[in-house]
């Protein structure tokens, strides 16, 4: 009889005590996570593999195993990168928690088809398009490889690396120290002089130069290689 009472007491403690065996009889976190993933996939018309659900072990422990929580996607933009999913259940009173799921959307980006050395001019064959899941690592990656052609690498770029715009620069058509032609426009009159560039500049950019005849510093715009137009 005493053994039977002890056995019953042990069962009661296991059921009521938070650290007891009852912990094995709670809502399964992985099952709930799969339900959330499925709900987002159906609502947002994406693959379940593209849906990320944060750790929800704490939430699963709050839901009685006898309850089946309801799920619904909420938010003003329900299928943005972050998707709020409302989890509701009834335990004495109605309870609900919002789980922030994320959608990893595939995006096309330009990557290096080969290793590109610092200072190299980018050619179309140096690039290829790849579809990858959006992530922090891809922020700033260029999407259109054609817009990168003709630029110059500011750093070494490994093969397969996403190409970021700030890794490239426009190739200057005038370099610091170059002798240049200065074209002064005064109405319909054009006066030509000789100058020396004080900085690098690409086509259409402004730069500083020194007029070698007057020794004055001027600011002009690159009209073409070796030619700076100075407007009055």
Short mmCIF file of C-alpha atoms in Angstrom, two decimals, residues 15-208:
data_model
loop_
_atom_site.label_atom_id
_atom_site.label_comp_id
_atom_site.label_asym_id
_atom_site.label_seq_id
_atom_site.Cartn_x
_atom_site.Cartn_y
_atom_site.Cartn_z
CA UNK A 15 2.57 15.95 -13.87
CA UNK A 16 2.50 19.16 -11.81
CA UNK A 17 6.16 19.99 -11.27
CA UNK A 18 7.64 22.17 -14.07
CA UNK A 19 10.90 20.25 -14.13
CA UNK A 20 9.28 16.82 -14.04
CA UNK A 21 8.43 14.30 -16.69
CA UNK A 22 5.45 16.38 -17.80
CA UNK A 23 7.88 18.43 -19.86
CA UNK A 24 7.90 15.58 -22.31
CA UNK A 25 4.12 16.01 -22.71
CA UNK A 26 4.09 19.57 -24.04
CA UNK A 27 3.37 20.93 -27.48
CA UNK A 28 6.11 19.75 -29.79
CA UNK A 29 8.23 22.75 -30.84
CA UNK A 30 9.37 21.21 -34.12
CA UNK A 31 5.80 20.31 -35.05
CA UNK A 32 4.59 23.84 -34.27
CA UNK A 33 7.50 25.28 -36.24
CA UNK A 34 6.51 23.14 -39.24
CA UNK A 35 2.92 24.37 -38.97
CA UNK A 36 4.08 28.00 -38.94
CA UNK A 37 6.36 27.36 -41.91
CA UNK A 38 3.50 25.71 -43.81
CA UNK A 39 1.10 28.57 -42.98
CA UNK A 40 3.52 31.18 -44.31
CA UNK A 41 4.29 29.13 -47.43
CA UNK A 42 0.59 28.72 -48.30
CA UNK A 43 -0.33 32.34 -47.51
CA UNK A 44 2.62 33.87 -49.35
CA UNK A 45 2.89 31.35 -52.20
CA UNK A 46 6.49 30.44 -51.47
CA UNK A 47 8.31 27.19 -50.83
CA UNK A 48 8.44 25.93 -47.25
CA UNK A 49 12.20 25.66 -47.68
CA UNK A 50 12.33 29.45 -48.11
CA UNK A 51 10.60 30.14 -44.78
CA UNK A 52 12.69 30.57 -41.63
CA UNK A 53 11.08 30.26 -38.19
CA UNK A 54 12.94 31.44 -35.06
CA UNK A 55 13.41 29.19 -32.02
CA UNK A 56 10.00 28.70 -30.38
CA UNK A 57 10.77 26.23 -27.58
CA UNK A 58 9.59 28.71 -24.95
CA UNK A 59 6.34 29.30 -26.81
CA UNK A 60 5.72 25.59 -27.25
CA UNK A 61 6.06 25.04 -23.48
CA UNK A 62 3.33 27.62 -22.84
CA UNK A 63 0.75 25.83 -24.97
CA UNK A 64 -1.04 22.92 -23.25
CA UNK A 65 -0.63 19.67 -25.19
CA UNK A 66 -4.42 19.30 -25.26
CA UNK A 67 -4.75 22.55 -27.21
CA UNK A 68 -4.24 22.95 -30.94
CA UNK A 69 -3.29 26.57 -31.54
CA UNK A 70 -4.69 28.46 -34.50
CA UNK A 71 -2.30 30.24 -36.84
CA UNK A 72 -2.81 33.22 -39.14
CA UNK A 73 -0.51 35.52 -41.07
CA UNK A 74 -0.99 39.17 -40.07
CA UNK A 75 0.51 42.59 -40.80
CA UNK A 76 -0.08 45.40 -43.28
CA UNK A 77 2.36 43.78 -45.69
CA UNK A 78 1.87 40.14 -44.71
CA UNK A 79 4.29 38.69 -47.22
CA UNK A 80 7.23 41.05 -46.87
CA UNK A 81 10.67 39.77 -45.85
CA UNK A 82 9.51 39.47 -42.23
CA UNK A 83 6.13 37.76 -41.80
CA UNK A 84 4.22 38.10 -38.49
CA UNK A 85 2.33 34.92 -37.63
CA UNK A 86 -0.25 35.08 -34.84
CA UNK A 87 -0.38 31.93 -32.69
CA UNK A 88 -3.57 31.73 -30.57
CA UNK A 89 -4.83 29.18 -28.08
CA UNK A 90 -7.29 28.94 -25.18
CA UNK A 91 -6.02 28.19 -21.67
CA UNK A 92 -8.32 29.63 -19.01
CA UNK A 93 -8.31 32.79 -21.15
CA UNK A 94 -7.49 33.38 -24.77
CA UNK A 95 -3.74 33.79 -25.31
CA UNK A 96 -1.76 34.73 -28.34
CA UNK A 97 1.85 35.30 -29.38
CA UNK A 98 3.22 36.77 -32.59
CA UNK A 99 6.09 34.84 -34.18
CA UNK A 100 8.23 36.73 -36.69
CA UNK A 101 8.99 34.33 -39.53
CA UNK A 102 11.23 35.33 -42.43
CA UNK A 103 11.05 34.61 -46.15
CA UNK A 104 14.34 34.03 -47.94
CA UNK A 105 13.49 35.26 -51.42
CA UNK A 106 15.72 34.13 -54.29
CA UNK A 107 17.37 37.04 -56.10
CA UNK A 108 19.58 37.27 -59.18
CA UNK A 109 22.99 38.81 -58.54
CA UNK A 110 26.21 39.32 -60.48
CA UNK A 111 29.14 37.20 -59.30
CA UNK A 112 32.73 36.94 -60.44
CA UNK A 113 33.19 34.19 -63.04
CA UNK A 114 36.91 34.16 -62.24
CA UNK A 115 39.28 35.80 -59.79
CA UNK A 116 39.57 39.51 -60.60
CA UNK A 117 42.72 41.35 -59.57
CA UNK A 118 42.76 44.84 -58.16
CA UNK A 119 42.97 47.42 -60.94
CA UNK A 120 41.54 45.14 -63.65
CA UNK A 121 38.88 46.44 -66.00
CA UNK A 122 35.67 44.41 -65.80
CA UNK A 123 34.59 42.60 -68.97
CA UNK A 124 31.24 40.89 -69.54
CA UNK A 125 32.86 37.45 -69.60
CA UNK A 126 34.25 38.13 -66.11
CA UNK A 127 30.72 38.07 -64.70
CA UNK A 128 27.80 35.68 -64.49
CA UNK A 129 24.31 35.81 -63.01
CA UNK A 130 23.42 33.51 -60.13
CA UNK A 131 20.20 33.10 -58.19
CA UNK A 132 20.75 33.08 -54.44
CA UNK A 133 18.61 33.55 -51.36
CA UNK A 134 18.56 37.12 -50.11
CA UNK A 135 20.63 37.60 -46.95
CA UNK A 136 22.72 40.20 -45.18
CA UNK A 137 25.77 38.86 -46.98
CA UNK A 138 24.22 39.88 -50.32
CA UNK A 139 23.28 43.42 -49.37
CA UNK A 140 24.80 45.86 -51.83
CA UNK A 141 25.39 43.16 -54.45
CA UNK A 142 24.84 44.33 -58.03
CA UNK A 143 21.98 42.75 -59.97
CA UNK A 144 22.81 43.85 -63.53
CA UNK A 145 26.22 42.65 -64.77
CA UNK A 146 26.01 44.78 -67.92
CA UNK A 147 26.17 47.96 -65.84
CA UNK A 148 29.49 46.81 -64.35
CA UNK A 149 31.29 46.33 -67.64
CA UNK A 150 34.02 48.91 -68.18
CA UNK A 151 34.48 49.65 -64.48
CA UNK A 152 37.68 48.89 -62.59
CA UNK A 153 38.15 46.66 -59.55
CA UNK A 154 39.21 48.59 -56.45
CA UNK A 155 40.18 45.36 -54.70
CA UNK A 156 40.79 41.69 -55.38
CA UNK A 157 37.52 39.83 -56.01
CA UNK A 158 37.44 36.07 -55.48
CA UNK A 159 35.82 33.74 -57.99
CA UNK A 160 32.13 33.26 -57.18
CA UNK A 161 31.97 36.32 -54.91
CA UNK A 162 28.94 38.62 -55.27
CA UNK A 163 30.02 41.88 -56.91
CA UNK A 164 29.31 44.94 -54.77
CA UNK A 165 29.12 48.35 -56.38
CA UNK A 166 31.57 49.88 -53.89
CA UNK A 167 34.20 47.34 -54.98
CA UNK A 168 34.34 48.99 -58.40
CA UNK A 169 35.17 52.43 -59.71
CA UNK A 170 34.95 54.36 -62.94
CA UNK A 171 38.19 54.28 -64.91
CA UNK A 172 39.54 57.84 -65.20
CA UNK A 173 40.21 59.21 -68.69
CA UNK A 174 42.43 61.89 -67.15
CA UNK A 175 44.94 61.09 -64.42
CA UNK A 176 46.60 63.37 -61.91
CA UNK A 177 49.63 65.06 -63.50
CA UNK A 178 48.42 64.65 -67.11
CA UNK A 179 48.89 67.58 -69.48
CA UNK A 180 45.47 68.56 -70.76
CA UNK A 181 43.83 70.98 -73.16
CA UNK A 182 41.71 73.62 -71.46
CA UNK A 183 38.79 74.90 -73.50
CA UNK A 184 37.34 78.14 -72.14
CA UNK A 185 33.82 78.88 -73.39
CA UNK A 186 32.84 82.56 -73.46
CA UNK A 187 29.56 82.76 -75.34
CA UNK A 188 30.29 81.52 -78.85
CA UNK A 189 34.01 82.12 -78.36
CA UNK A 190 36.31 79.24 -77.35
CA UNK A 191 39.80 79.97 -76.01
CA UNK A 192 42.28 77.10 -75.76
CA UNK A 193 45.11 76.80 -73.26
CA UNK A 194 47.33 74.13 -71.74
CA UNK A 195 46.95 72.82 -68.23
CA UNK A 196 47.91 70.06 -65.82
CA UNK A 197 45.35 67.89 -64.04
CA UNK A 198 45.51 67.88 -60.24
CA UNK A 199 43.37 64.78 -59.78
CA UNK A 200 41.91 61.77 -61.58
CA UNK A 201 38.55 62.12 -63.31
CA UNK A 202 36.27 60.06 -65.54
CA UNK A 203 34.28 61.27 -68.53
CA UNK A 204 31.74 63.90 -67.46
CA UNK A 205 33.25 64.42 -64.01
CA UNK A 206 34.57 67.74 -62.71
CA UNK A 207 38.18 68.11 -61.65
CA UNK A 208 40.75 70.69 -60.63
#
